[in-house]
């Protein structure tokens, strides 16, 4: 990595690759390819907006992660959201309303944000927010769901709003998925895949990569199964340990290198699918892209955080604009102090450097 690394150019190229891969993946589906062609134009226009603001000295990330609820019906082993108390079994308090989220989406559209990842908790518990997202056709909304609430009302909504793309969490085959997520979850996911495929709807899978399932989830057998069921995107999310007991599950440098090579192979052998790795090989690609460099996170209460694994905030979108949140003191401090570029063992630099983040937060508020 060099000092003249251009984050705007890097992120724009990343967006272009994802969009280009998505167009290839949907060529045989007229409805989806028509939407993707329109989205490609919207994405180019958004990139121009961001480039214009960059020239004026303002960096706008192309991605936003929005955790739209703190409720979830599952208790997945090692869930970072529950360990951070971002997901609880109690009734949600002071969460952003459907209207609040629509305001966030409107502002994101105006600024040139191209992708908003909807997460939770379980995002399908917030039907009103999903409907609001459907209105913003210039933005692609991958919805990270456990899949258990998928029913006709959602299948119909996804059919009408092609910018809503369900990304269902799966841990590999039946035993691995049910062990982590609960008995019967795998069968429900397969049923959902069959129905989405039958309706010609684009969808993807999110896989939490650990030292235990790394080879299985990147294997030809697993990827071919997903491809045969019409899955068009696989997002590999490296496990981030939030307890000492689970540290052994976090992929190390050797594991990440293995995954990187496997993804390169899969992109060649499966052009019908899009493959994304998070955080990916950040050490050789300009450092961590959180805290507004490539994306940032808004929690269910409106707090703007560096990322879901770094739950620290000094500004809330209830009291400020999205633009102000992007330019928060904490984000600026993380960028200028070089924490995002720091060397680390692997996995999430912001989680590993949480004491430094807490210190910067103390100075920012």
Coordinates of C-alpha atoms in Angstrom, one line a residue:
X1 CA 0.0 0.0 0.0
X2 CA 1.4 3.4 -0.9
X3 CA 0.7 6.9 0.6
X4 CA -1.0 8.1 -2.6
X5 CA -3.7 5.3 -2.4
X6 CA -6.9 6.8 -3.9
X7 CA -9.8 5.5 -1.9
X8 CA -12.4 7.1 -4.2
X9 CA -11.0 5.4 -7.3
X10 CA -10.6 2.1 -5.5
X11 CA -14.2 2.1 -4.2
X12 CA -15.6 3.3 -7.6
X13 CA -13.8 0.4 -9.4
X14 CA -15.2 -2.0 -6.8
X15 CA -18.7 -0.8 -7.4
X16 CA -18.2 -1.1 -11.2
X17 CA -17.0 -4.6 -10.8
X18 CA -20.0 -5.7 -8.7
X19 CA -22.4 -4.0 -11.1
X20 CA -20.7 -5.6 -14.1
X21 CA -20.7 -9.0 -12.5
X22 CA -24.4 -8.6 -11.6
X23 CA -25.3 -7.8 -15.2
X24 CA -23.5 -10.9 -16.4
X25 CA -25.2 -13.0 -13.7
X26 CA -28.7 -11.9 -14.8
X27 CA -28.3 -12.1 -18.6
X28 CA -30.7 -15.0 -18.8
X29 CA -33.4 -13.3 -16.7
X30 CA -35.1 -10.5 -18.7
X31 CA -36.7 -8.7 -15.7
X32 CA -33.6 -8.8 -13.6
X33 CA -31.2 -7.8 -16.5
X34 CA -33.6 -4.9 -17.4
X35 CA -33.4 -3.6 -13.8
X36 CA -29.6 -4.2 -13.6
X37 CA -29.1 -2.2 -16.8
X38 CA -31.1 0.7 -15.3
X39 CA -29.2 0.4 -12.1
X40 CA -25.8 0.4 -13.9
X41 CA -26.8 3.9 -15.3
X42 CA -27.9 5.1 -11.9
X43 CA -24.7 3.8 -10.4
X44 CA -22.6 5.7 -12.9
X45 CA -24.5 8.9 -12.2
X46 CA -24.0 8.3 -8.4
X47 CA -20.3 7.8 -9.0
X48 CA -20.2 11.2 -10.8
X49 CA -21.9 12.8 -7.8
X50 CA -19.4 11.3 -5.4
X51 CA -16.4 12.3 -7.7
X52 CA -17.8 15.9 -7.9
X53 CA -18.0 16.1 -4.1
X54 CA -14.5 14.6 -3.8
X55 CA -13.1 17.4 -5.9
X56 CA -14.7 19.8 -3.4
X57 CA -12.9 18.0 -0.6
X58 CA -15.8 15.9 0.6
X59 CA -15.6 12.1 0.5
X60 CA -18.9 10.2 0.2
X61 CA -18.7 6.4 0.5
X62 CA -20.7 4.3 -2.0
X63 CA -22.0 1.8 0.6
X64 CA -24.0 2.2 3.8
X65 CA -25.0 -0.5 6.3
X66 CA -28.3 0.1 8.0
X67 CA -29.3 -2.1 11.0
X68 CA -33.0 -1.4 10.9
X69 CA -34.1 -3.3 14.0
X70 CA -32.7 -4.7 17.2
X71 CA -35.1 -7.6 17.2
X72 CA -34.4 -11.1 16.0
X73 CA -36.1 -14.5 16.4
X74 CA -32.9 -16.6 16.3
X75 CA -30.0 -17.0 18.7
X76 CA -27.2 -17.8 16.4
X77 CA -24.0 -19.0 18.1
X78 CA -21.4 -16.3 18.2
X79 CA -23.7 -13.5 17.0
X80 CA -21.7 -10.2 17.2
X81 CA -24.9 -8.2 17.3
X82 CA -26.1 -10.0 20.5
X83 CA -22.7 -9.8 22.1
X84 CA -22.6 -6.0 21.4
X85 CA -26.2 -5.8 22.8
X86 CA -27.3 -4.4 19.5
X87 CA -29.8 -7.2 19.2
X88 CA -32.0 -8.1 22.2
X89 CA -35.1 -10.1 23.0
X90 CA -36.8 -7.1 24.7
X91 CA -39.2 -4.8 22.8
X92 CA -37.3 -2.2 20.7
X93 CA -37.1 1.3 22.3
X94 CA -36.5 4.6 20.4
X95 CA -35.7 3.0 17.1
X96 CA -35.8 5.0 13.9
X97 CA -39.3 5.0 12.4
X98 CA -40.2 4.0 8.8
X99 CA -40.3 7.7 8.0
X100 CA -36.9 8.3 9.6
X101 CA -35.4 5.5 7.5
X102 CA -37.0 6.9 4.3
X103 CA -35.3 10.3 5.1
X104 CA -32.0 8.5 5.4
X105 CA -32.5 6.7 2.0
X106 CA -33.5 10.0 0.4
X107 CA -30.4 11.7 1.6
X108 CA -28.2 8.8 0.6
X109 CA -29.7 9.0 -2.9
X110 CA -29.0 12.7 -3.1
X111 CA -25.3 12.1 -2.1
X112 CA -24.6 9.3 -4.5
X113 CA -24.7 6.3 -2.2
X114 CA -25.3 3.3 -4.5
X115 CA -25.8 0.4 -2.1
X116 CA -27.5 0.2 1.3
X117 CA -27.2 -3.1 3.1
X118 CA -30.2 -3.7 5.3
X119 CA -29.4 -5.7 8.4
X120 CA -30.6 -6.2 12.0
X121 CA -31.5 -8.1 14.1
X122 CA -33.8 -9.6 11.5
X123 CA -34.7 -6.8 8.9
X124 CA -37.8 -8.6 7.6
X125 CA -39.5 -7.7 10.9
X126 CA -39.6 -4.1 9.6
X127 CA -41.9 -4.4 6.6
X128 CA -42.5 -0.7 6.4
X129 CA -38.8 0.1 6.1
X130 CA -38.4 -2.5 3.4
X131 CA -41.3 -0.9 1.5
X132 CA -39.6 2.5 1.9
X133 CA -36.4 1.0 0.4
X134 CA -38.4 -0.3 -2.5
X135 CA -39.2 3.3 -3.5
X136 CA -35.6 4.2 -4.0
X137 CA -34.9 2.5 -7.3
X138 CA -31.5 4.2 -7.8
X139 CA -30.2 2.3 -4.8
X140 CA -29.6 -1.5 -4.6
X141 CA -30.7 -2.8 -1.2
X142 CA -29.2 -6.2 -0.3
X143 CA -31.3 -7.5 2.7
X144 CA -29.3 -9.7 5.0
X145 CA -32.0 -12.0 6.4
X146 CA -32.1 -15.3 8.3
X147 CA -34.8 -16.3 5.9
X148 CA -37.3 -17.5 8.4
X149 CA -39.9 -14.7 7.8
X150 CA -39.9 -15.1 4.0
X151 CA -43.5 -15.5 2.8
X152 CA -45.7 -14.6 -0.1
X153 CA -45.9 -10.9 1.0
X154 CA -42.2 -10.6 0.7
X155 CA -41.9 -12.7 -2.5
X156 CA -44.5 -10.4 -4.1
X157 CA -42.7 -7.3 -2.8
X158 CA -39.3 -8.5 -4.2
X159 CA -41.0 -9.2 -7.6
X160 CA -42.4 -5.6 -7.8
X161 CA -39.2 -4.0 -6.5
X162 CA -36.2 -5.5 -8.2
X163 CA -33.8 -3.2 -6.2
X164 CA -34.6 -5.3 -3.1
X165 CA -32.3 -8.3 -3.1
X166 CA -32.7 -10.9 -0.2
X167 CA -29.3 -12.2 1.0
X168 CA -30.0 -15.3 3.1
X169 CA -27.5 -16.4 5.8
X170 CA -26.3 -20.0 5.4
X171 CA -23.3 -21.7 7.1
X172 CA -22.7 -24.4 4.6
X173 CA -24.7 -27.6 4.4
X174 CA -27.6 -28.7 6.7
X175 CA -25.7 -29.8 9.7
X176 CA -23.4 -26.7 9.9
X177 CA -26.3 -24.3 9.3
X178 CA -28.7 -25.9 11.8
X179 CA -25.9 -26.2 14.4
X180 CA -25.3 -22.5 14.4
X181 CA -28.8 -21.1 13.5
X182 CA -31.3 -23.7 14.9
X183 CA -33.0 -26.8 13.8
X184 CA -35.1 -26.6 10.6
X185 CA -33.4 -23.3 9.4
X186 CA -31.5 -25.0 6.5
X187 CA -34.7 -26.6 5.1
X188 CA -36.5 -23.3 5.3
X189 CA -33.6 -21.6 3.4
X190 CA -33.7 -24.3 0.7
X191 CA -37.5 -23.9 0.4
X192 CA -37.0 -20.1 0.0
X193 CA -34.4 -20.6 -2.7
X194 CA -36.7 -22.9 -4.7
X195 CA -39.5 -20.3 -4.5
X196 CA -37.3 -17.4 -5.4
X197 CA -35.8 -19.4 -8.3
X198 CA -39.3 -20.4 -9.5
X199 CA -40.4 -16.8 -9.6
X200 CA -37.2 -15.7 -11.4
X201 CA -36.1 -13.5 -8.5
X202 CA -32.5 -12.6 -7.9
X203 CA -31.1 -13.5 -4.5
X204 CA -27.9 -14.2 -2.7
X205 CA -26.3 -16.0 0.2
X206 CA -24.3 -14.7 3.1
X207 CA -21.8 -17.0 4.6
X208 CA -20.0 -16.4 7.9
X209 CA -16.5 -17.8 7.2
X210 CA -14.7 -19.5 10.2
X211 CA -11.7 -21.7 10.5
X212 CA -14.0 -24.7 10.7
X213 CA -16.1 -24.1 7.6
X214 CA -13.7 -22.2 5.3
X215 CA -13.0 -25.1 2.9
X216 CA -16.6 -26.4 2.9
X217 CA -18.2 -23.1 2.0
X218 CA -15.8 -22.3 -0.8
X219 CA -15.9 -25.8 -2.2
X220 CA -17.2 -26.6 -5.7
X221 CA -19.9 -28.8 -4.2
X222 CA -21.4 -26.1 -2.0
X223 CA -21.2 -23.3 -4.6
X224 CA -22.6 -25.5 -7.3
X225 CA -25.6 -26.4 -5.1
X226 CA -26.3 -22.7 -4.6
X227 CA -25.9 -22.0 -8.4
X228 CA -28.2 -24.8 -9.3
X229 CA -30.9 -23.2 -7.1
X230 CA -30.5 -19.9 -8.8
X231 CA -28.4 -18.0 -6.3
X232 CA -26.7 -15.1 -8.0
X233 CA -24.4 -13.7 -5.2
X234 CA -22.3 -15.1 -2.4
X235 CA -21.0 -12.8 0.2
X236 CA -18.3 -14.3 2.4
X237 CA -18.2 -12.5 5.8
X238 CA -15.2 -13.3 7.9
X239 CA -16.1 -14.3 11.5
X240 CA -15.1 -11.6 14.0
X241 CA -14.7 -12.9 17.5
X242 CA -16.4 -10.9 20.2
X243 CA -15.4 -13.3 23.0
X244 CA -12.1 -14.9 23.9
X245 CA -13.7 -18.3 23.7
X246 CA -14.5 -17.8 20.0
X247 CA -11.2 -16.4 18.9
X248 CA -10.1 -19.7 17.4
X249 CA -12.8 -19.4 14.8
X250 CA -11.5 -16.2 13.3
X251 CA -9.6 -16.8 10.0
X252 CA -5.9 -15.9 10.1
X253 CA -3.7 -14.6 7.3
X254 CA -3.2 -18.1 5.8
X255 CA -7.0 -18.7 5.8
X256 CA -7.6 -15.4 4.2
X257 CA -5.1 -16.1 1.5
X258 CA -6.8 -19.4 0.8
X259 CA -10.2 -17.7 0.6
X260 CA -8.8 -15.0 -1.7
X261 CA -7.5 -17.7 -4.2
X262 CA -10.7 -19.6 -4.0
X263 CA -12.8 -16.5 -4.8
X264 CA -10.6 -15.7 -7.8
X265 CA -11.2 -19.3 -9.0
X266 CA -14.9 -19.1 -8.4
X267 CA -15.2 -15.8 -10.3
X268 CA -13.7 -17.6 -13.4
X269 CA -15.6 -20.8 -13.1
X270 CA -19.0 -19.3 -12.1
X271 CA -19.6 -16.2 -14.1
X272 CA -23.3 -16.6 -13.4
X273 CA -22.7 -15.5 -9.8
X274 CA -21.2 -12.5 -8.0
X275 CA -18.6 -13.2 -5.2
X276 CA -17.8 -10.6 -2.6
X277 CA -15.5 -11.0 0.5
X278 CA -15.7 -8.8 3.6
X279 CA -13.5 -7.4 4.9
X280 CA -11.3 -9.1 2.2
X281 CA -7.7 -8.5 1.8
X282 CA -7.7 -5.0 3.4
X283 CA -4.0 -5.2 4.3
X284 CA -3.0 -5.0 0.6
X285 CA -5.9 -2.8 -0.6
X286 CA -5.7 0.5 1.2
X287 CA -6.7 -0.6 4.7
X288 CA -10.1 -0.9 6.4
X289 CA -12.9 0.9 4.4
X290 CA -15.1 1.5 7.4
X291 CA -15.8 4.8 9.2
X292 CA -16.9 6.5 6.0
X293 CA -13.9 5.5 3.8
X294 CA -16.0 3.0 1.8
X295 CA -19.0 2.5 4.1
X296 CA -20.3 3.3 7.6
X297 CA -23.1 1.9 9.8
X298 CA -26.3 3.3 11.2
X299 CA -27.7 1.4 14.1
X300 CA -31.4 0.8 14.8
X301 CA -31.5 3.9 17.1
X302 CA -29.9 6.2 14.5
X303 CA -26.3 6.2 15.8
X304 CA -23.7 6.5 13.1
X305 CA -20.9 4.0 13.8
X306 CA -17.7 3.1 12.0
X307 CA -19.0 -0.5 11.3
X308 CA -21.3 -3.1 12.9
X309 CA -18.3 -4.6 14.7
X310 CA -17.3 -1.2 16.2
X311 CA -20.4 0.1 18.0
X312 CA -19.2 3.6 18.9
X313 CA -21.0 6.7 17.9
X314 CA -20.8 10.5 18.5
X315 CA -23.6 11.6 16.2
X316 CA -27.2 10.5 15.5
X317 CA -29.2 10.9 12.3
X318 CA -32.3 11.7 14.3
X319 CA -30.6 15.0 15.2
X320 CA -28.4 15.6 12.1
X321 CA -28.3 15.0 8.4
X322 CA -26.7 11.9 6.8
X323 CA -24.1 14.2 5.4
X324 CA -23.1 15.5 8.9
X325 CA -23.0 11.9 10.1
X326 CA -20.5 10.9 7.3
X327 CA -18.3 13.8 8.5
X328 CA -18.6 13.0 12.2
X329 CA -15.6 13.9 14.4
X330 CA -15.1 10.2 15.3
X331 CA -14.9 9.1 11.6
X332 CA -12.5 12.0 10.8
X333 CA -10.3 11.1 13.8
X334 CA -10.2 7.4 12.8
X335 CA -9.2 8.4 9.3
X336 CA -6.6 11.1 10.2
X337 CA -5.1 9.1 13.1
X338 CA -4.4 6.2 10.7
X339 CA -6.2 3.6 12.9
X340 CA -7.9 2.2 9.7
X341 CA -4.5 1.6 8.2
X342 CA -2.9 0.0 11.3
X343 CA -1.3 -3.4 11.0
X344 CA -3.2 -6.1 12.8
X345 CA -3.4 -9.9 13.1
X346 CA -6.2 -10.3 10.7
X347 CA -10.0 -10.0 10.8
X348 CA -11.4 -6.7 11.9
X349 CA -8.9 -3.9 12.7
X350 CA -11.5 -1.7 14.4
X351 CA -12.4 -4.6 16.7
X352 CA -8.8 -5.4 17.5
X353 CA -8.0 -1.6 18.1
X354 CA -11.2 -1.0 20.1
X355 CA -9.3 0.7 22.9
X356 CA -7.9 3.3 20.5
X357 CA -11.4 3.8 19.0
X358 CA -12.8 4.3 22.5
X359 CA -10.1 6.9 23.2
X360 CA -10.8 8.8 20.0
X361 CA -14.6 8.7 20.8
X362 CA -13.8 10.3 24.2
X363 CA -12.0 13.1 22.5
X364 CA -14.8 13.5 19.8
X365 CA -17.7 13.9 22.2

